[in-house]
């Protein structure tokens, strides 16, 4: 039995091979398998397996009518060919493009309506261009920007309306600049400040109304400020102060 006869008997009956330009050559050379790796299937898994095996074919599907086929093709096609898909009407396609497009073209996608697209942009955009996303309406985008901004620009997010963004800023500001967040309305932010504060600021935070902020400040405050904490209403703070004083006396 010839290879074509075997292919017809074993796979043609599934219907997907009928009229396919890759049949029977790709099937016989194990470059596709109906039900497992097939460009004509309406299955992302099968499409991906086909294009993973045959990446040179990906560019042929960048304008396909099926959004998932376009999105998967964009993963494998040459970067130079996926630029037009920045404006694709499907956000999944644009997410793939944002994750692969050359950096010098990425800024054009910074105002994409889809959050995940902008997250990809924020995670890849050159530092010099990150400031364009500081006012993004989505706090997750701004938090991503805060994780990557140069230290000299972090102060611009110290008053961000979202607590999670300010927490990121507190983890990255140089210790000498943490005073900008020492009076933050959220104790979670102040606790991050206390963990990293220089001695003078840490001493001030020992008076914080929230016990976990005071606890975080214990390890950085000067020893002479710890004695009053031995009477703190919170046992964890008393124990932390006592342990640090004992360690200092033993040294």
PDB file of N, CA and C in Angstrom, residues 59-125:
ATOM      1  N   UNK A  59       3.555  32.721   8.943  1.00  0.00           N
ATOM      2  CA  UNK A  59       3.225  34.009   8.315  1.00  0.00           C
ATOM      3  C   UNK A  59       1.998  33.921   7.412  1.00  0.00           C
ATOM      4  N   UNK A  60       1.661  32.724   6.968  1.00  0.00           N
ATOM      5  CA  UNK A  60       0.513  32.545   6.080  1.00  0.00           C
ATOM      6  C   UNK A  60      -0.819  32.718   6.807  1.00  0.00           C
ATOM      7  N   UNK A  61      -0.790  32.725   8.130  1.00  0.00           N
ATOM      8  CA  UNK A  61      -2.032  32.737   8.920  1.00  0.00           C
ATOM      9  C   UNK A  61      -2.192  33.997   9.763  1.00  0.00           C
ATOM     10  N   UNK A  62      -1.363  35.000   9.507  1.00  0.00           N
ATOM     11  CA  UNK A  62      -1.458  36.239  10.283  1.00  0.00           C
ATOM     12  C   UNK A  62      -2.723  37.032   9.969  1.00  0.00           C
ATOM     13  N   UNK A  63      -3.336  36.770   8.835  1.00  0.00           N
ATOM     14  CA  UNK A  63      -4.586  37.455   8.472  1.00  0.00           C
ATOM     15  C   UNK A  63      -5.761  36.487   8.439  1.00  0.00           C
ATOM     16  N   UNK A  64      -5.610  35.335   9.096  1.00  0.00           N
ATOM     17  CA  UNK A  64      -6.663  34.318   9.082  1.00  0.00           C
ATOM     18  C   UNK A  64      -7.942  34.848   9.733  1.00  0.00           C
ATOM     19  N   UNK A  65      -9.081  34.354   9.279  1.00  0.00           N
ATOM     20  CA  UNK A  65     -10.364  34.816   9.819  1.00  0.00           C
ATOM     21  C   UNK A  65     -10.584  34.373  11.259  1.00  0.00           C
ATOM     22  N   UNK A  66      -9.918  33.293  11.677  1.00  0.00           N
ATOM     23  CA  UNK A  66     -10.082  32.748  13.025  1.00  0.00           C
ATOM     24  C   UNK A  66      -9.069  33.416  13.957  1.00  0.00           C
ATOM     25  N   UNK A  67      -9.574  34.114  14.989  1.00  0.00           N
ATOM     26  CA  UNK A  67      -8.692  34.895  15.870  1.00  0.00           C
ATOM     27  C   UNK A  67      -7.611  34.045  16.534  1.00  0.00           C
ATOM     28  N   UNK A  68      -7.963  32.810  16.928  1.00  0.00           N
ATOM     29  CA  UNK A  68      -6.980  31.996  17.629  1.00  0.00           C
ATOM     30  C   UNK A  68      -5.857  31.548  16.694  1.00  0.00           C
ATOM     31  N   UNK A  69      -6.200  31.327  15.439  1.00  0.00           N
ATOM     32  CA  UNK A  69      -5.164  30.945  14.478  1.00  0.00           C
ATOM     33  C   UNK A  69      -4.215  32.132  14.256  1.00  0.00           C
ATOM     34  N   UNK A  70      -4.777  33.361  14.208  1.00  0.00           N
ATOM     35  CA  UNK A  70      -3.926  34.551  14.063  1.00  0.00           C
ATOM     36  C   UNK A  70      -3.016  34.708  15.279  1.00  0.00           C
ATOM     37  N   UNK A  71      -3.596  34.516  16.465  1.00  0.00           N
ATOM     38  CA  UNK A  71      -2.820  34.707  17.698  1.00  0.00           C
ATOM     39  C   UNK A  71      -1.662  33.721  17.778  1.00  0.00           C
ATOM     40  N   UNK A  72      -1.932  32.481  17.426  1.00  0.00           N
ATOM     41  CA  UNK A  72      -0.871  31.458  17.498  1.00  0.00           C
ATOM     42  C   UNK A  72       0.158  31.695  16.396  1.00  0.00           C
ATOM     43  N   UNK A  73      -0.306  32.093  15.224  1.00  0.00           N
ATOM     44  CA  UNK A  73       0.636  32.395  14.145  1.00  0.00           C
ATOM     45  C   UNK A  73       1.568  33.534  14.547  1.00  0.00           C
ATOM     46  N   UNK A  74       1.034  34.496  15.304  1.00  0.00           N
ATOM     47  CA  UNK A  74       1.855  35.634  15.735  1.00  0.00           C
ATOM     48  C   UNK A  74       2.969  35.207  16.686  1.00  0.00           C
ATOM     49  N   UNK A  75       2.815  34.068  17.351  1.00  0.00           N
ATOM     50  CA  UNK A  75       3.876  33.566  18.230  1.00  0.00           C
ATOM     51  C   UNK A  75       5.084  33.073  17.447  1.00  0.00           C
ATOM     52  N   UNK A  76       4.825  32.559  16.245  1.00  0.00           N
ATOM     53  CA  UNK A  76       5.870  31.881  15.492  1.00  0.00           C
ATOM     54  C   UNK A  76       6.359  32.640  14.269  1.00  0.00           C
ATOM     55  N   UNK A  77       5.577  33.591  13.780  1.00  0.00           N
ATOM     56  CA  UNK A  77       5.969  34.346  12.585  1.00  0.00           C
ATOM     57  C   UNK A  77       7.138  35.275  12.922  1.00  0.00           C
ATOM     58  N   UNK A  78       7.928  35.678  11.944  1.00  0.00           N
ATOM     59  CA  UNK A  78       9.014  36.629  12.184  1.00  0.00           C
ATOM     60  C   UNK A  78       8.482  37.936  12.788  1.00  0.00           C
ATOM     61  N   UNK A  79       9.242  38.517  13.716  1.00  0.00           N
ATOM     62  CA  UNK A  79       8.804  39.747  14.384  1.00  0.00           C
ATOM     63  C   UNK A  79       8.452  40.842  13.382  1.00  0.00           C
ATOM     64  N   UNK A  80       9.213  40.946  12.326  1.00  0.00           N
ATOM     65  CA  UNK A  80       9.004  42.017  11.353  1.00  0.00           C
ATOM     66  C   UNK A  80       7.637  41.950  10.685  1.00  0.00           C
ATOM     67  N   UNK A  81       7.003  40.767  10.708  1.00  0.00           N
ATOM     68  CA  UNK A  81       5.728  40.601  10.009  1.00  0.00           C
ATOM     69  C   UNK A  81       4.508  40.794  10.899  1.00  0.00           C
ATOM     70  N   UNK A  82       4.706  40.883  12.219  1.00  0.00           N
ATOM     71  CA  UNK A  82       3.535  40.954  13.106  1.00  0.00           C
ATOM     72  C   UNK A  82       3.146  42.382  13.483  1.00  0.00           C
ATOM     73  N   UNK A  83       3.920  43.367  13.042  1.00  0.00           N
ATOM     74  CA  UNK A  83       3.626  44.768  13.381  1.00  0.00           C
ATOM     75  C   UNK A  83       2.201  45.184  13.025  1.00  0.00           C
ATOM     76  N   UNK A  84       1.671  44.824  11.847  1.00  0.00           N
ATOM     77  CA  UNK A  84       0.299  45.250  11.522  1.00  0.00           C
ATOM     78  C   UNK A  84      -0.755  44.733  12.503  1.00  0.00           C
ATOM     79  N   UNK A  85      -0.445  43.671  13.234  1.00  0.00           N
ATOM     80  CA  UNK A  85      -1.421  43.103  14.169  1.00  0.00           C
ATOM     81  C   UNK A  85      -1.521  43.895  15.466  1.00  0.00           C
ATOM     82  N   UNK A  86      -0.768  44.964  15.600  1.00  0.00           N
ATOM     83  CA  UNK A  86      -0.928  45.850  16.761  1.00  0.00           C
ATOM     84  C   UNK A  86      -2.357  46.371  16.855  1.00  0.00           C
ATOM     85  N   UNK A  87      -3.009  46.461  15.734  1.00  0.00           N
ATOM     86  CA  UNK A  87      -4.383  46.998  15.690  1.00  0.00           C
ATOM     87  C   UNK A  87      -5.406  45.913  15.378  1.00  0.00           C
ATOM     88  N   UNK A  88      -5.036  44.663  15.608  1.00  0.00           N
ATOM     89  CA  UNK A  88      -5.987  43.570  15.386  1.00  0.00           C
ATOM     90  C   UNK A  88      -7.218  43.778  16.258  1.00  0.00           C
ATOM     91  N   UNK A  89      -8.374  43.359  15.761  1.00  0.00           N
ATOM     92  CA  UNK A  89      -9.599  43.581  16.534  1.00  0.00           C
ATOM     93  C   UNK A  89      -9.777  42.616  17.693  1.00  0.00           C
ATOM     94  N   UNK A  90      -8.865  41.637  17.839  1.00  0.00           N
ATOM     95  CA  UNK A  90      -8.953  40.703  18.965  1.00  0.00           C
ATOM     96  C   UNK A  90      -7.821  40.970  19.960  1.00  0.00           C
ATOM     97  N   UNK A  91      -8.193  41.110  21.223  1.00  0.00           N
ATOM     98  CA  UNK A  91      -7.187  41.454  22.238  1.00  0.00           C
ATOM     99  C   UNK A  91      -6.169  40.346  22.471  1.00  0.00           C
ATOM    100  N   UNK A  92      -6.568  39.088  22.263  1.00  0.00           N
ATOM    101  CA  UNK A  92      -5.614  37.988  22.460  1.00  0.00           C
ATOM    102  C   UNK A  92      -4.484  38.075  21.438  1.00  0.00           C
ATOM    103  N   UNK A  93      -4.843  38.411  20.216  1.00  0.00           N
ATOM    104  CA  UNK A  93      -3.827  38.588  19.179  1.00  0.00           C
ATOM    105  C   UNK A  93      -2.890  39.722  19.569  1.00  0.00           C
ATOM    106  N   UNK A  94      -3.471  40.842  20.033  1.00  0.00           N
ATOM    107  CA  UNK A  94      -2.640  41.997  20.388  1.00  0.00           C
ATOM    108  C   UNK A  94      -1.745  41.690  21.586  1.00  0.00           C
ATOM    109  N   UNK A  95      -2.211  40.832  22.499  1.00  0.00           N
ATOM    110  CA  UNK A  95      -1.362  40.449  23.634  1.00  0.00           C
ATOM    111  C   UNK A  95      -0.110  39.731  23.169  1.00  0.00           C
ATOM    112  N   UNK A  96      -0.280  38.836  22.198  1.00  0.00           N
ATOM    113  CA  UNK A  96       0.881  38.129  21.649  1.00  0.00           C
ATOM    114  C   UNK A  96       1.831  39.123  20.988  1.00  0.00           C
ATOM    115  N   UNK A  97       1.276  40.039  20.229  1.00  0.00           N
ATOM    116  CA  UNK A  97       2.098  41.037  19.541  1.00  0.00           C
ATOM    117  C   UNK A  97       2.871  41.877  20.555  1.00  0.00           C
ATOM    118  N   UNK A  98       2.197  42.301  21.626  1.00  0.00           N
ATOM    119  CA  UNK A  98       2.853  43.133  22.637  1.00  0.00           C
ATOM    120  C   UNK A  98       3.990  42.407  23.337  1.00  0.00           C
ATOM    121  N   UNK A  99       3.911  41.092  23.379  1.00  0.00           N
ATOM    122  CA  UNK A  99       4.970  40.317  24.035  1.00  0.00           C
ATOM    123  C   UNK A  99       6.170  40.068  23.122  1.00  0.00           C
ATOM    124  N   UNK A 100       6.020  40.362  21.812  1.00  0.00           N
ATOM    125  CA  UNK A 100       7.089  40.022  20.863  1.00  0.00           C
ATOM    126  C   UNK A 100       7.580  41.187  20.009  1.00  0.00           C
ATOM    127  N   UNK A 101       6.770  42.193  19.853  1.00  0.00           N
ATOM    128  CA  UNK A 101       7.109  43.268  18.930  1.00  0.00           C
ATOM    129  C   UNK A 101       8.431  43.922  19.333  1.00  0.00           C
ATOM    130  N   UNK A 102       9.229  44.388  18.379  1.00  0.00           N
ATOM    131  CA  UNK A 102      10.475  45.064  18.726  1.00  0.00           C
ATOM    132  C   UNK A 102      10.247  46.233  19.680  1.00  0.00           C
ATOM    133  N   UNK A 103      11.179  46.434  20.598  1.00  0.00           N
ATOM    134  CA  UNK A 103      11.010  47.451  21.644  1.00  0.00           C
ATOM    135  C   UNK A 103      10.809  48.848  21.075  1.00  0.00           C
ATOM    136  N   UNK A 104      11.411  49.145  19.952  1.00  0.00           N
ATOM    137  CA  UNK A 104      11.281  50.498  19.408  1.00  0.00           C
ATOM    138  C   UNK A 104       9.899  50.764  18.815  1.00  0.00           C
ATOM    139  N   UNK A 105       9.046  49.737  18.752  1.00  0.00           N
ATOM    140  CA  UNK A 105       7.683  49.915  18.254  1.00  0.00           C
ATOM    141  C   UNK A 105       6.638  49.746  19.363  1.00  0.00           C
ATOM    142  N   UNK A 106       7.102  49.419  20.562  1.00  0.00           N
ATOM    143  CA  UNK A 106       6.183  49.028  21.632  1.00  0.00           C
ATOM    144  C   UNK A 106       5.354  50.186  22.168  1.00  0.00           C
ATOM    145  N   UNK A 107       5.897  51.398  22.152  1.00  0.00           N
ATOM    146  CA  UNK A 107       5.189  52.551  22.728  1.00  0.00           C
ATOM    147  C   UNK A 107       3.852  52.794  22.057  1.00  0.00           C
ATOM    148  N   UNK A 108       3.708  52.386  20.806  1.00  0.00           N
ATOM    149  CA  UNK A 108       2.447  52.609  20.100  1.00  0.00           C
ATOM    150  C   UNK A 108       1.300  51.797  20.704  1.00  0.00           C
ATOM    151  N   UNK A 109       1.618  50.804  21.537  1.00  0.00           N
ATOM    152  CA  UNK A 109       0.572  49.976  22.145  1.00  0.00           C
ATOM    153  C   UNK A 109       0.299  50.358  23.603  1.00  0.00           C
ATOM    154  N   UNK A 110       0.890  51.439  24.069  1.00  0.00           N
ATOM    155  CA  UNK A 110       0.748  51.805  25.482  1.00  0.00           C
ATOM    156  C   UNK A 110      -0.635  52.325  25.838  1.00  0.00           C
ATOM    157  N   UNK A 111      -1.457  52.612  24.849  1.00  0.00           N
ATOM    158  CA  UNK A 111      -2.830  53.082  25.107  1.00  0.00           C
ATOM    159  C   UNK A 111      -3.855  52.042  24.643  1.00  0.00           C
ATOM    160  N   UNK A 112      -3.415  50.813  24.481  1.00  0.00           N
ATOM    161  CA  UNK A 112      -4.343  49.755  24.070  1.00  0.00           C
ATOM    162  C   UNK A 112      -5.474  49.632  25.102  1.00  0.00           C
ATOM    163  N   UNK A 113      -6.711  49.402  24.661  1.00  0.00           N
ATOM    164  CA  UNK A 113      -7.825  49.302  25.615  1.00  0.00           C
ATOM    165  C   UNK A 113      -7.785  48.063  26.501  1.00  0.00           C
ATOM    166  N   UNK A 114      -6.991  47.070  26.142  1.00  0.00           N
ATOM    167  CA  UNK A 114      -6.951  45.824  26.904  1.00  0.00           C
ATOM    168  C   UNK A 114      -5.873  45.892  27.988  1.00  0.00           C
ATOM    169  N   UNK A 115      -6.256  45.563  29.220  1.00  0.00           N
ATOM    170  CA  UNK A 115      -5.337  45.608  30.355  1.00  0.00           C
ATOM    171  C   UNK A 115      -4.123  44.698  30.161  1.00  0.00           C
ATOM    172  N   UNK A 116      -4.349  43.474  29.685  1.00  0.00           N
ATOM    173  CA  UNK A 116      -3.246  42.527  29.549  1.00  0.00           C
ATOM    174  C   UNK A 116      -2.244  42.983  28.489  1.00  0.00           C
ATOM    175  N   UNK A 117      -2.728  43.644  27.464  1.00  0.00           N
ATOM    176  CA  UNK A 117      -1.823  44.186  26.455  1.00  0.00           C
ATOM    177  C   UNK A 117      -0.930  45.235  27.103  1.00  0.00           C
ATOM    178  N   UNK A 118      -1.547  46.141  27.871  1.00  0.00           N
ATOM    179  CA  UNK A 118      -0.761  47.210  28.498  1.00  0.00           C
ATOM    180  C   UNK A 118       0.189  46.654  29.556  1.00  0.00           C
ATOM    181  N   UNK A 119      -0.195  45.552  30.210  1.00  0.00           N
ATOM    182  CA  UNK A 119       0.725  44.915  31.154  1.00  0.00           C
ATOM    183  C   UNK A 119       1.977  44.416  30.442  1.00  0.00           C
ATOM    184  N   UNK A 120       1.785  43.819  29.275  1.00  0.00           N
ATOM    185  CA  UNK A 120       2.940  43.374  28.491  1.00  0.00           C
ATOM    186  C   UNK A 120       3.809  44.562  28.096  1.00  0.00           C
ATOM    187  N   UNK A 121       3.148  45.646  27.707  1.00  0.00           N
ATOM    188  CA  UNK A 121       3.899  46.851  27.339  1.00  0.00           C
ATOM    189  C   UNK A 121       4.687  47.366  28.543  1.00  0.00           C
ATOM    190  N   UNK A 122       4.028  47.443  29.702  1.00  0.00           N
ATOM    191  CA  UNK A 122       4.687  47.969  30.901  1.00  0.00           C
ATOM    192  C   UNK A 122       5.867  47.114  31.337  1.00  0.00           C
ATOM    193  N   UNK A 123       5.785  45.823  31.091  1.00  0.00           N
ATOM    194  CA  UNK A 123       6.863  44.925  31.513  1.00  0.00           C
ATOM    195  C   UNK A 123       8.049  44.932  30.551  1.00  0.00           C
ATOM    196  N   UNK A 124       7.836  45.438  29.325  1.00  0.00           N
ATOM    197  CA  UNK A 124       8.903  45.398  28.319  1.00  0.00           C
ATOM    198  C   UNK A 124       9.389  46.776  27.876  1.00  0.00           C
ATOM    199  N   UNK A 125       8.607  47.791  28.087  1.00  0.00           N
ATOM    200  CA  UNK A 125       8.939  49.123  27.585  1.00  0.00           C
ATOM    201  C   UNK A 125      10.280  49.586  28.146  1.00  0.00           C
TER     202      UNK A 125
END
